[in-house]
Amino acid sequence: MSHKSGFVALIGRPNVGKSTLMNHVVGKKVAIMSDKPQTTRNRIRGIFTDERGQIVFLDTPGIHKPKSKLGEHLVQTARATLEEVDLILLLVDAEEGMGPGDRFIIEHLKQVETPVFLVVNKIDRVHPDALLPLIDSYRRLYSFKEVVPISALQGNNTGTLVDLIFRELPEGPAYYPADQVTDSPEHFIIGELIREKVLFLTREEIPHSVAVIVEEMVPREDGETVYIRATIYAERPSQKGILIGKRGAMLKEVGRLAREEIERLLGNKVFLDLWVKVKKDWRNEEAYLRRFGYGEVD
């Protein structure tokens, strides 16, 4: 039996379920999930391996019209990814239907030669009769190699999607060990888990002006506990106040939820030491974008 391997880009408007799909297929949370757009700020490699071969997923930031230097970096990252992979999955939202953002992305897809699957996500939220007209509207704009309706959240039809991906990939070696599910550093994943909890708890009060840096991560002398010090950066003093909360209640809850997931990730007890700082308009400062990991596309 031949061994297939290759790189697959997940692309689409913000909040269509790219991270949810990758996490489901890989079987472990390697990308944060949120109901807010632009959750994913870096290319995160999720790795799926079985007897057929290895699929390396690149979860790109959602392509959108940028309004800041950070936004420009996110779109540049997504576009660059399209040129480097063996296959592109364009995820669209069955519930929302086609929007200007989808047309914007499809125009970019016409400029690359990589094969593209249309993956219609969130089919559990629409009547089956609505799917065919929606799929036809996308087919009129682009000649997709395959069209696969799925529910990433419930796992519906994701097995079929993986089968079709393997059918498309070339023969090749495994790029990573069979038990590895991501190549993102632990520091990065931990920072993302903390940022996910901030987005979840603050809802509309804190937009995407938050970044998290893991400053220190060291094992304690007892051998069972890992000390992690992380800083949450906001753009305005009012946001800092919201993040800390009355008598520190919000920051404590962010820490509690994040610590639970980090402990599952590391398999150790965790002492999570969170701080909040303000850096005005950091999303438009190159030096801070690089420090926060959003520098030049690699």
mmCIF file with all atom_site columns, N, CA and C in Angstrom, residues 62-129:
data_model
loop_
_atom_site.group_PDB
_atom_site.id
_atom_site.type_symbol
_atom_site.label_atom_id
_atom_site.label_alt_id
_atom_site.label_comp_id
_atom_site.label_asym_id
_atom_site.label_entity_id
_atom_site.label_seq_id
_atom_site.pdbx_PDB_ins_code
_atom_site.Cartn_x
_atom_site.Cartn_y
_atom_site.Cartn_z
_atom_site.occupancy
_atom_site.B_iso_or_equiv
_atom_site.pdbx_formal_charge
_atom_site.auth_seq_id
_atom_site.auth_comp_id
_atom_site.auth_asym_id
_atom_site.auth_atom_id
_atom_site.pdbx_PDB_model_num
ATOM 1   N N  . GLY A 1 62  ? -8.295  33.946 8.608  1.00 0.00 ? 62  GLY A N  1
ATOM 2   C CA . GLY A 1 62  ? -9.342  34.196 7.618  1.00 0.00 ? 62  GLY A CA 1
ATOM 3   C C  . GLY A 1 62  ? -8.965  35.343 6.697  1.00 0.00 ? 62  GLY A C  1
ATOM 4   N N  . ILE A 1 63  ? -9.191  35.154 5.389  1.00 0.00 ? 63  ILE A N  1
ATOM 5   C CA . ILE A 1 63  ? -8.906  36.231 4.438  1.00 0.00 ? 63  ILE A CA 1
ATOM 6   C C  . ILE A 1 63  ? -10.021 37.272 4.531  1.00 0.00 ? 63  ILE A C  1
ATOM 7   N N  . HIS A 1 64  ? -9.619  38.519 4.698  1.00 0.00 ? 64  HIS A N  1
ATOM 8   C CA . HIS A 1 64  ? -10.581 39.614 4.849  1.00 0.00 ? 64  HIS A CA 1
ATOM 9   C C  . HIS A 1 64  ? -9.891  40.896 4.381  1.00 0.00 ? 64  HIS A C  1
ATOM 10  N N  . LYS A 1 65  ? -10.643 41.958 4.247  1.00 0.00 ? 65  LYS A N  1
ATOM 11  C CA . LYS A 1 65  ? -10.038 43.237 3.878  1.00 0.00 ? 65  LYS A CA 1
ATOM 12  C C  . LYS A 1 65  ? -9.430  43.867 5.134  1.00 0.00 ? 65  LYS A C  1
ATOM 13  N N  . PRO A 1 66  ? -8.091  44.000 5.166  1.00 0.00 ? 66  PRO A N  1
ATOM 14  C CA . PRO A 1 66  ? -7.419  44.415 6.407  1.00 0.00 ? 66  PRO A CA 1
ATOM 15  C C  . PRO A 1 66  ? -7.657  45.876 6.751  1.00 0.00 ? 66  PRO A C  1
ATOM 16  N N  . LYS A 1 67  ? -7.708  46.148 8.077  1.00 0.00 ? 67  LYS A N  1
ATOM 17  C CA . LYS A 1 67  ? -7.906  47.509 8.568  1.00 0.00 ? 67  LYS A CA 1
ATOM 18  C C  . LYS A 1 67  ? -6.750  47.964 9.460  1.00 0.00 ? 67  LYS A C  1
ATOM 19  N N  . SER A 1 68  ? -5.715  47.117 9.608  1.00 0.00 ? 68  SER A N  1
ATOM 20  C CA . SER A 1 68  ? -4.554  47.464 10.426 1.00 0.00 ? 68  SER A CA 1
ATOM 21  C C  . SER A 1 68  ? -3.357  46.689 9.901  1.00 0.00 ? 68  SER A C  1
ATOM 22  N N  . LYS A 1 69  ? -2.167  47.018 10.426 1.00 0.00 ? 69  LYS A N  1
ATOM 23  C CA . LYS A 1 69  ? -0.968  46.270 10.031 1.00 0.00 ? 69  LYS A CA 1
ATOM 24  C C  . LYS A 1 69  ? -1.102  44.802 10.426 1.00 0.00 ? 69  LYS A C  1
ATOM 25  N N  . LEU A 1 70  ? -1.728  44.535 11.582 1.00 0.00 ? 70  LEU A N  1
ATOM 26  C CA . LEU A 1 70  ? -1.978  43.152 11.968 1.00 0.00 ? 70  LEU A CA 1
ATOM 27  C C  . LEU A 1 70  ? -2.861  42.475 10.930 1.00 0.00 ? 70  LEU A C  1
ATOM 28  N N  . GLY A 1 71  ? -3.921  43.162 10.515 1.00 0.00 ? 71  GLY A N  1
ATOM 29  C CA . GLY A 1 71  ? -4.809  42.600 9.503  1.00 0.00 ? 71  GLY A CA 1
ATOM 30  C C  . GLY A 1 71  ? -4.082  42.324 8.200  1.00 0.00 ? 71  GLY A C  1
ATOM 31  N N  . GLU A 1 72  ? -3.188  43.231 7.810  1.00 0.00 ? 72  GLU A N  1
ATOM 32  C CA . GLU A 1 72  ? -2.404  43.028 6.593  1.00 0.00 ? 72  GLU A CA 1
ATOM 33  C C  . GLU A 1 72  ? -1.541  41.777 6.713  1.00 0.00 ? 72  GLU A C  1
ATOM 34  N N  . HIS A 1 73  ? -0.940  41.589 7.892  1.00 0.00 ? 73  HIS A N  1
ATOM 35  C CA . HIS A 1 73  ? -0.108  40.404 8.105  1.00 0.00 ? 73  HIS A CA 1
ATOM 36  C C  . HIS A 1 73  ? -0.943  39.125 8.017  1.00 0.00 ? 73  HIS A C  1
ATOM 37  N N  . LEU A 1 74  ? -2.135  39.157 8.600  1.00 0.00 ? 74  LEU A N  1
ATOM 38  C CA . LEU A 1 74  ? -2.991  37.973 8.581  1.00 0.00 ? 74  LEU A CA 1
ATOM 39  C C  . LEU A 1 74  ? -3.327  37.563 7.151  1.00 0.00 ? 74  LEU A C  1
ATOM 40  N N  . VAL A 1 75  ? -3.679  38.546 6.322  1.00 0.00 ? 75  VAL A N  1
ATOM 41  C CA . VAL A 1 75  ? -4.047  38.243 4.939  1.00 0.00 ? 75  VAL A CA 1
ATOM 42  C C  . VAL A 1 75  ? -2.824  37.804 4.138  1.00 0.00 ? 75  VAL A C  1
ATOM 43  N N  . GLN A 1 76  ? -1.674  38.447 4.375  1.00 0.00 ? 76  GLN A N  1
ATOM 44  C CA . GLN A 1 76  ? -0.440  38.058 3.688  1.00 0.00 ? 76  GLN A CA 1
ATOM 45  C C  . GLN A 1 76  ? -0.077  36.612 4.019  1.00 0.00 ? 76  GLN A C  1
ATOM 46  N N  . THR A 1 77  ? -0.249  36.234 5.289  1.00 0.00 ? 77  THR A N  1
ATOM 47  C CA . THR A 1 77  ? 0.037   34.862 5.707  1.00 0.00 ? 77  THR A CA 1
ATOM 48  C C  . THR A 1 77  ? -0.861  33.873 4.978  1.00 0.00 ? 77  THR A C  1
ATOM 49  N N  . ALA A 1 78  ? -2.152  34.191 4.911  1.00 0.00 ? 78  ALA A N  1
ATOM 50  C CA . ALA A 1 78  ? -3.099  33.284 4.262  1.00 0.00 ? 78  ALA A CA 1
ATOM 51  C C  . ALA A 1 78  ? -2.788  33.134 2.772  1.00 0.00 ? 78  ALA A C  1
ATOM 52  N N  . ARG A 1 79  ? -2.502  34.247 2.106  1.00 0.00 ? 79  ARG A N  1
ATOM 53  C CA . ARG A 1 79  ? -2.223  34.189 0.666  1.00 0.00 ? 79  ARG A CA 1
ATOM 54  C C  . ARG A 1 79  ? -0.955  33.393 0.378  1.00 0.00 ? 79  ARG A C  1
ATOM 55  N N  . ALA A 1 80  ? 0.099   33.614 1.178  1.00 0.00 ? 80  ALA A N  1
ATOM 56  C CA . ALA A 1 80  ? 1.359   32.912 0.956  1.00 0.00 ? 80  ALA A CA 1
ATOM 57  C C  . ALA A 1 80  ? 1.182   31.405 1.096  1.00 0.00 ? 80  ALA A C  1
ATOM 58  N N  . THR A 1 81  ? 0.307   31.000 2.016  1.00 0.00 ? 81  THR A N  1
ATOM 59  C CA . THR A 1 81  ? 0.080   29.581 2.252  1.00 0.00 ? 81  THR A CA 1
ATOM 60  C C  . THR A 1 81  ? -0.457  28.886 1.000  1.00 0.00 ? 81  THR A C  1
ATOM 61  N N  . LEU A 1 82  ? -1.280  29.587 0.228  1.00 0.00 ? 82  LEU A N  1
ATOM 62  C CA . LEU A 1 82  ? -1.905  28.973 -0.951 1.00 0.00 ? 82  LEU A CA 1
ATOM 63  C C  . LEU A 1 82  ? -0.890  28.502 -1.979 1.00 0.00 ? 82  LEU A C  1
ATOM 64  N N  . GLU A 1 83  ? 0.259   29.163 -2.009 1.00 0.00 ? 83  GLU A N  1
ATOM 65  C CA . GLU A 1 83  ? 1.279   28.827 -3.002 1.00 0.00 ? 83  GLU A CA 1
ATOM 66  C C  . GLU A 1 83  ? 2.129   27.625 -2.590 1.00 0.00 ? 83  GLU A C  1
ATOM 67  N N  . GLU A 1 84  ? 2.045   27.224 -1.310 1.00 0.00 ? 84  GLU A N  1
ATOM 68  C CA . GLU A 1 84  ? 2.996   26.269 -0.759 1.00 0.00 ? 84  GLU A CA 1
ATOM 69  C C  . GLU A 1 84  ? 2.424   24.874 -0.544 1.00 0.00 ? 84  GLU A C  1
ATOM 70  N N  . VAL A 1 85  ? 1.138   24.690 -0.773 1.00 0.00 ? 85  VAL A N  1
ATOM 71  C CA . VAL A 1 85  ? 0.486   23.445 -0.346 1.00 0.00 ? 85  VAL A CA 1
ATOM 72  C C  . VAL A 1 85  ? 0.116   22.553 -1.529 1.00 0.00 ? 85  VAL A C  1
ATOM 73  N N  . ASP A 1 86  ? -0.276  21.312 -1.211 1.00 0.00 ? 86  ASP A N  1
ATOM 74  C CA . ASP A 1 86  ? -0.703  20.352 -2.230 1.00 0.00 ? 86  ASP A CA 1
ATOM 75  C C  . ASP A 1 86  ? -2.198  20.448 -2.523 1.00 0.00 ? 86  ASP A C  1
ATOM 76  N N  . LEU A 1 87  ? -2.950  20.989 -1.563 1.00 0.00 ? 87  LEU A N  1
ATOM 77  C CA . LEU A 1 87  ? -4.406  21.040 -1.691 1.00 0.00 ? 87  LEU A CA 1
ATOM 78  C C  . LEU A 1 87  ? -4.937  22.175 -0.831 1.00 0.00 ? 87  LEU A C  1
ATOM 79  N N  . ILE A 1 88  ? -5.996  22.814 -1.305 1.00 0.00 ? 88  ILE A N  1
ATOM 80  C CA . ILE A 1 88  ? -6.661  23.880 -0.546 1.00 0.00 ? 88  ILE A CA 1
ATOM 81  C C  . ILE A 1 88  ? -8.089  23.447 -0.235 1.00 0.00 ? 88  ILE A C  1
ATOM 82  N N  . LEU A 1 89  ? -8.491  23.599 1.020  1.00 0.00 ? 89  LEU A N  1
ATOM 83  C CA . LEU A 1 89  ? -9.894  23.412 1.401  1.00 0.00 ? 89  LEU A CA 1
ATOM 84  C C  . LEU A 1 89  ? -10.504 24.786 1.632  1.00 0.00 ? 89  LEU A C  1
ATOM 85  N N  . LEU A 1 90  ? -11.450 25.175 0.798  1.00 0.00 ? 90  LEU A N  1
ATOM 86  C CA . LEU A 1 90  ? -12.182 26.422 1.018  1.00 0.00 ? 90  LEU A CA 1
ATOM 87  C C  . LEU A 1 90  ? -13.416 26.102 1.845  1.00 0.00 ? 90  LEU A C  1
ATOM 88  N N  . LEU A 1 91  ? -13.416 26.535 3.102  1.00 0.00 ? 91  LEU A N  1
ATOM 89  C CA . LEU A 1 91  ? -14.568 26.313 3.970  1.00 0.00 ? 91  LEU A CA 1
ATOM 90  C C  . LEU A 1 91  ? -15.537 27.469 3.836  1.00 0.00 ? 91  LEU A C  1
ATOM 91  N N  . VAL A 1 92  ? -16.826 27.118 3.704  1.00 0.00 ? 92  VAL A N  1
ATOM 92  C CA . VAL A 1 92  ? -17.879 28.134 3.669  1.00 0.00 ? 92  VAL A CA 1
ATOM 93  C C  . VAL A 1 92  ? -18.955 27.742 4.669  1.00 0.00 ? 92  VAL A C  1
ATOM 94  N N  . ASP A 1 93  ? -19.741 28.712 5.060  1.00 0.00 ? 93  ASP A N  1
ATOM 95  C CA . ASP A 1 93  ? -20.754 28.537 6.100  1.00 0.00 ? 93  ASP A CA 1
ATOM 96  C C  . ASP A 1 93  ? -22.117 28.319 5.452  1.00 0.00 ? 93  ASP A C  1
ATOM 97  N N  . ALA A 1 94  ? -22.668 27.098 5.597  1.00 0.00 ? 94  ALA A N  1
ATOM 98  C CA . ALA A 1 94  ? -23.954 26.778 4.971  1.00 0.00 ? 94  ALA A CA 1
ATOM 99  C C  . ALA A 1 94  ? -25.073 27.647 5.516  1.00 0.00 ? 94  ALA A C  1
ATOM 100 N N  . GLU A 1 95  ? -24.975 28.000 6.777  1.00 0.00 ? 95  GLU A N  1
ATOM 101 C CA . GLU A 1 95  ? -26.038 28.784 7.411  1.00 0.00 ? 95  GLU A CA 1
ATOM 102 C C  . GLU A 1 95  ? -26.038 30.225 6.918  1.00 0.00 ? 95  GLU A C  1
ATOM 103 N N  . GLU A 1 96  ? -24.852 30.816 6.774  1.00 0.00 ? 96  GLU A N  1
ATOM 104 C CA . GLU A 1 96  ? -24.776 32.214 6.355  1.00 0.00 ? 96  GLU A CA 1
ATOM 105 C C  . GLU A 1 96  ? -24.936 32.383 4.854  1.00 0.00 ? 96  GLU A C  1
ATOM 106 N N  . GLY A 1 97  ? -24.590 31.341 4.086  1.00 0.00 ? 97  GLY A N  1
ATOM 107 C CA . GLY A 1 97  ? -24.663 31.452 2.632  1.00 0.00 ? 97  GLY A CA 1
ATOM 108 C C  . GLY A 1 97  ? -23.498 32.252 2.065  1.00 0.00 ? 97  GLY A C  1
ATOM 109 N N  . MET A 1 98  ? -23.538 32.455 0.759  1.00 0.00 ? 98  MET A N  1
ATOM 110 C CA . MET A 1 98  ? -22.440 33.164 0.112  1.00 0.00 ? 98  MET A CA 1
ATOM 111 C C  . MET A 1 98  ? -22.479 34.654 0.439  1.00 0.00 ? 98  MET A C  1
ATOM 112 N N  . GLY A 1 99  ? -21.296 35.199 0.691  1.00 0.00 ? 99  GLY A N  1
ATOM 113 C CA . GLY A 1 99  ? -21.183 36.629 0.958  1.00 0.00 ? 99  GLY A CA 1
ATOM 114 C C  . GLY A 1 99  ? -20.054 37.231 0.150  1.00 0.00 ? 99  GLY A C  1
ATOM 115 N N  . PRO A 1 100 ? -19.890 38.550 0.220  1.00 0.00 ? 100 PRO A N  1
ATOM 116 C CA . PRO A 1 100 ? -18.802 39.223 -0.509 1.00 0.00 ? 100 PRO A CA 1
ATOM 117 C C  . PRO A 1 100 ? -17.431 38.665 -0.141 1.00 0.00 ? 100 PRO A C  1
ATOM 118 N N  . GLY A 1 101 ? -17.273 38.230 1.115  1.00 0.00 ? 101 GLY A N  1
ATOM 119 C CA . GLY A 1 101 ? -15.996 37.667 1.546  1.00 0.00 ? 101 GLY A CA 1
ATOM 120 C C  . GLY A 1 101 ? -15.630 36.409 0.796  1.00 0.00 ? 101 GLY A C  1
ATOM 121 N N  . ASP A 1 102 ? -16.626 35.562 0.501  1.00 0.00 ? 102 ASP A N  1
ATOM 122 C CA . ASP A 1 102 ? -16.375 34.343 -0.271 1.00 0.00 ? 102 ASP A CA 1
ATOM 123 C C  . ASP A 1 102 ? -15.930 34.684 -1.694 1.00 0.00 ? 102 ASP A C  1
ATOM 124 N N  . ARG A 1 103 ? -16.606 35.647 -2.305 1.00 0.00 ? 103 ARG A N  1
ATOM 125 C CA . ARG A 1 103 ? -16.231 36.055 -3.662 1.00 0.00 ? 103 ARG A CA 1
ATOM 126 C C  . ARG A 1 103 ? -14.813 36.625 -3.678 1.00 0.00 ? 103 ARG A C  1
ATOM 127 N N  . PHE A 1 104 ? -14.487 37.383 -2.650 1.00 0.00 ? 104 PHE A N  1
ATOM 128 C CA . PHE A 1 104 ? -13.150 37.985 -2.507 1.00 0.00 ? 104 PHE A CA 1
ATOM 129 C C  . PHE A 1 104 ? -12.087 36.890 -2.477 1.00 0.00 ? 104 PHE A C  1
ATOM 130 N N  . ILE A 1 105 ? -12.340 35.831 -1.704 1.00 0.00 ? 105 ILE A N  1
ATOM 131 C CA . ILE A 1 105 ? -11.382 34.729 -1.590 1.00 0.00 ? 105 ILE A CA 1
ATOM 132 C C  . ILE A 1 105 ? -11.289 33.954 -2.911 1.00 0.00 ? 105 ILE A C  1
ATOM 133 N N  . ILE A 1 106 ? -12.435 33.688 -3.536 1.00 0.00 ? 106 ILE A N  1
ATOM 134 C CA . ILE A 1 106 ? -12.435 32.922 -4.778 1.00 0.00 ? 106 ILE A CA 1
ATOM 135 C C  . ILE A 1 106 ? -11.639 33.640 -5.865 1.00 0.00 ? 106 ILE A C  1
ATOM 136 N N  . GLU A 1 107 ? -11.703 34.964 -5.885 1.00 0.00 ? 107 GLU A N  1
ATOM 137 C CA . GLU A 1 107 ? -10.898 35.713 -6.855 1.00 0.00 ? 107 GLU A CA 1
ATOM 138 C C  . GLU A 1 107 ? -9.408  35.453 -6.638 1.00 0.00 ? 107 GLU A C  1
ATOM 139 N N  . HIS A 1 108 ? -8.993  35.324 -5.382 1.00 0.00 ? 108 HIS A N  1
ATOM 140 C CA . HIS A 1 108 ? -7.591  35.006 -5.087 1.00 0.00 ? 108 HIS A CA 1
ATOM 141 C C  . HIS A 1 108 ? -7.264  33.568 -5.484 1.00 0.00 ? 108 HIS A C  1
ATOM 142 N N  . LEU A 1 109 ? -8.205  32.656 -5.306 1.00 0.00 ? 109 LEU A N  1
ATOM 143 C CA . LEU A 1 109 ? -7.968  31.260 -5.671 1.00 0.00 ? 109 LEU A CA 1
ATOM 144 C C  . LEU A 1 109 ? -7.747  31.098 -7.175 1.00 0.00 ? 109 LEU A C  1
ATOM 145 N N  . LYS A 1 110 ? -8.345  31.961 -7.960 1.00 0.00 ? 110 LYS A N  1
ATOM 146 C CA . LYS A 1 110 ? -8.187  31.883 -9.413 1.00 0.00 ? 110 LYS A CA 1
ATOM 147 C C  . LYS A 1 110 ? -6.756  32.184 -9.852 1.00 0.00 ? 110 LYS A C  1
ATOM 148 N N  . GLN A 1 111 ? -5.967  32.761 -8.926 1.00 0.00 ? 111 GLN A N  1
ATOM 149 C CA . GLN A 1 111 ? -4.588  33.133 -9.261 1.00 0.00 ? 111 GLN A CA 1
ATOM 150 C C  . GLN A 1 111 ? -3.579  32.038 -8.912 1.00 0.00 ? 111 GLN A C  1
ATOM 151 N N  . VAL A 1 112 ? -4.047  30.924 -8.328 1.00 0.00 ? 112 VAL A N  1
ATOM 152 C CA . VAL A 1 112 ? -3.132  29.840 -7.972 1.00 0.00 ? 112 VAL A CA 1
ATOM 153 C C  . VAL A 1 112 ? -3.550  28.562 -8.710 1.00 0.00 ? 112 VAL A C  1
ATOM 154 N N  . GLU A 1 113 ? -2.598  27.658 -8.873 1.00 0.00 ? 113 GLU A N  1
ATOM 155 C CA . GLU A 1 113 ? -2.866  26.422 -9.618 1.00 0.00 ? 113 GLU A CA 1
ATOM 156 C C  . GLU A 1 113 ? -3.173  25.235 -8.712 1.00 0.00 ? 113 GLU A C  1
ATOM 157 N N  . THR A 1 114 ? -3.097  25.425 -7.412 1.00 0.00 ? 114 THR A N  1
ATOM 158 C CA . THR A 1 114 ? -3.348  24.346 -6.457 1.00 0.00 ? 114 THR A CA 1
ATOM 159 C C  . THR A 1 114 ? -4.806  23.897 -6.539 1.00 0.00 ? 114 THR A C  1
ATOM 160 N N  . PRO A 1 115 ? -5.094  22.574 -6.535 1.00 0.00 ? 115 PRO A N  1
ATOM 161 C CA . PRO A 1 115 ? -6.490  22.112 -6.544 1.00 0.00 ? 115 PRO A CA 1
ATOM 162 C C  . PRO A 1 115 ? -7.235  22.546 -5.284 1.00 0.00 ? 115 PRO A C  1
ATOM 163 N N  . VAL A 1 116 ? -8.527  22.776 -5.442 1.00 0.00 ? 116 VAL A N  1
ATOM 164 C CA . VAL A 1 116 ? -9.345  23.302 -4.340 1.00 0.00 ? 116 VAL A CA 1
ATOM 165 C C  . VAL A 1 116 ? -10.577 22.429 -4.142 1.00 0.00 ? 116 VAL A C  1
ATOM 166 N N  . PHE A 1 117 ? -10.821 22.034 -2.883 1.00 0.00 ? 117 PHE A N  1
ATOM 167 C CA . PHE A 1 117 ? -12.089 21.413 -2.484 1.00 0.00 ? 117 PHE A CA 1
ATOM 168 C C  . PHE A 1 117 ? -12.976 22.492 -1.874 1.00 0.00 ? 117 PHE A C  1
ATOM 169 N N  . LEU A 1 118 ? -14.261 22.475 -2.216 1.00 0.00 ? 118 LEU A N  1
ATOM 170 C CA . LEU A 1 118 ? -15.237 23.306 -1.502 1.00 0.00 ? 118 LEU A CA 1
ATOM 171 C C  . LEU A 1 118 ? -15.799 22.478 -0.353 1.00 0.00 ? 118 LEU A C  1
ATOM 172 N N  . VAL A 1 119 ? -15.610 22.949 0.880  1.00 0.00 ? 119 VAL A N  1
ATOM 173 C CA . VAL A 1 119 ? -16.109 22.248 2.064  1.00 0.00 ? 119 VAL A CA 1
ATOM 174 C C  . VAL A 1 119 ? -17.212 23.107 2.681  1.00 0.00 ? 119 VAL A C  1
ATOM 175 N N  . VAL A 1 120 ? -18.442 22.613 2.569  1.00 0.00 ? 120 VAL A N  1
ATOM 176 C CA . VAL A 1 120 ? -19.605 23.363 3.061  1.00 0.00 ? 120 VAL A CA 1
ATOM 177 C C  . VAL A 1 120 ? -19.860 22.933 4.505  1.00 0.00 ? 120 VAL A C  1
ATOM 178 N N  . ASN A 1 121 ? -19.509 23.804 5.433  1.00 0.00 ? 121 ASN A N  1
ATOM 179 C CA . ASN A 1 121 ? -19.577 23.478 6.858  1.00 0.00 ? 121 ASN A CA 1
ATOM 180 C C  . ASN A 1 121 ? -20.916 23.923 7.473  1.00 0.00 ? 121 ASN A C  1
ATOM 181 N N  . LYS A 1 122 ? -21.191 23.385 8.643  1.00 0.00 ? 122 LYS A N  1
ATOM 182 C CA . LYS A 1 122 ? -22.384 23.719 9.448  1.00 0.00 ? 122 LYS A CA 1
ATOM 183 C C  . LYS A 1 122 ? -23.674 23.255 8.771  1.00 0.00 ? 122 LYS A C  1
ATOM 184 N N  . ILE A 1 123 ? -23.605 22.088 8.098  1.00 0.00 ? 123 ILE A N  1
ATOM 185 C CA . ILE A 1 123 ? -24.811 21.566 7.431  1.00 0.00 ? 123 ILE A CA 1
ATOM 186 C C  . ILE A 1 123 ? -25.872 21.134 8.437  1.00 0.00 ? 123 ILE A C  1
ATOM 187 N N  . ASP A 1 124 ? -25.467 20.956 9.712  1.00 0.00 ? 124 ASP A N  1
ATOM 188 C CA . ASP A 1 124 ? -26.436 20.586 10.750 1.00 0.00 ? 124 ASP A CA 1
ATOM 189 C C  . ASP A 1 124 ? -27.380 21.738 11.073 1.00 0.00 ? 124 ASP A C  1
ATOM 190 N N  . ARG A 1 125 ? -27.081 22.930 10.565 1.00 0.00 ? 125 ARG A N  1
ATOM 191 C CA . ARG A 1 125 ? -27.892 24.099 10.892 1.00 0.00 ? 125 ARG A CA 1
ATOM 192 C C  . ARG A 1 125 ? -28.840 24.508 9.770  1.00 0.00 ? 125 ARG A C  1
ATOM 193 N N  . VAL A 1 126 ? -28.834 23.767 8.652  1.00 0.00 ? 126 VAL A N  1
ATOM 194 C CA . VAL A 1 126 ? -29.700 24.140 7.529  1.00 0.00 ? 126 VAL A CA 1
ATOM 195 C C  . VAL A 1 126 ? -30.493 22.931 7.049  1.00 0.00 ? 126 VAL A C  1
ATOM 196 N N  . HIS A 1 127 ? -31.597 23.190 6.349  1.00 0.00 ? 127 HIS A N  1
ATOM 197 C CA . HIS A 1 127 ? -32.395 22.110 5.764  1.00 0.00 ? 127 HIS A CA 1
ATOM 198 C C  . HIS A 1 127 ? -31.643 21.547 4.562  1.00 0.00 ? 127 HIS A C  1
ATOM 199 N N  . PRO A 1 128 ? -31.638 20.223 4.388  1.00 0.00 ? 128 PRO A N  1
ATOM 200 C CA . PRO A 1 128 ? -30.903 19.617 3.249  1.00 0.00 ? 128 PRO A CA 1
ATOM 201 C C  . PRO A 1 128 ? -31.286 20.198 1.892  1.00 0.00 ? 128 PRO A C  1
ATOM 202 N N  . ASP A 1 129 ? -32.554 20.614 1.732  1.00 0.00 ? 129 ASP A N  1
ATOM 203 C CA . ASP A 1 129 ? -32.997 21.156 0.446  1.00 0.00 ? 129 ASP A CA 1
ATOM 204 C C  . ASP A 1 129 ? -32.283 22.458 0.084  1.00 0.00 ? 129 ASP A C  1
#
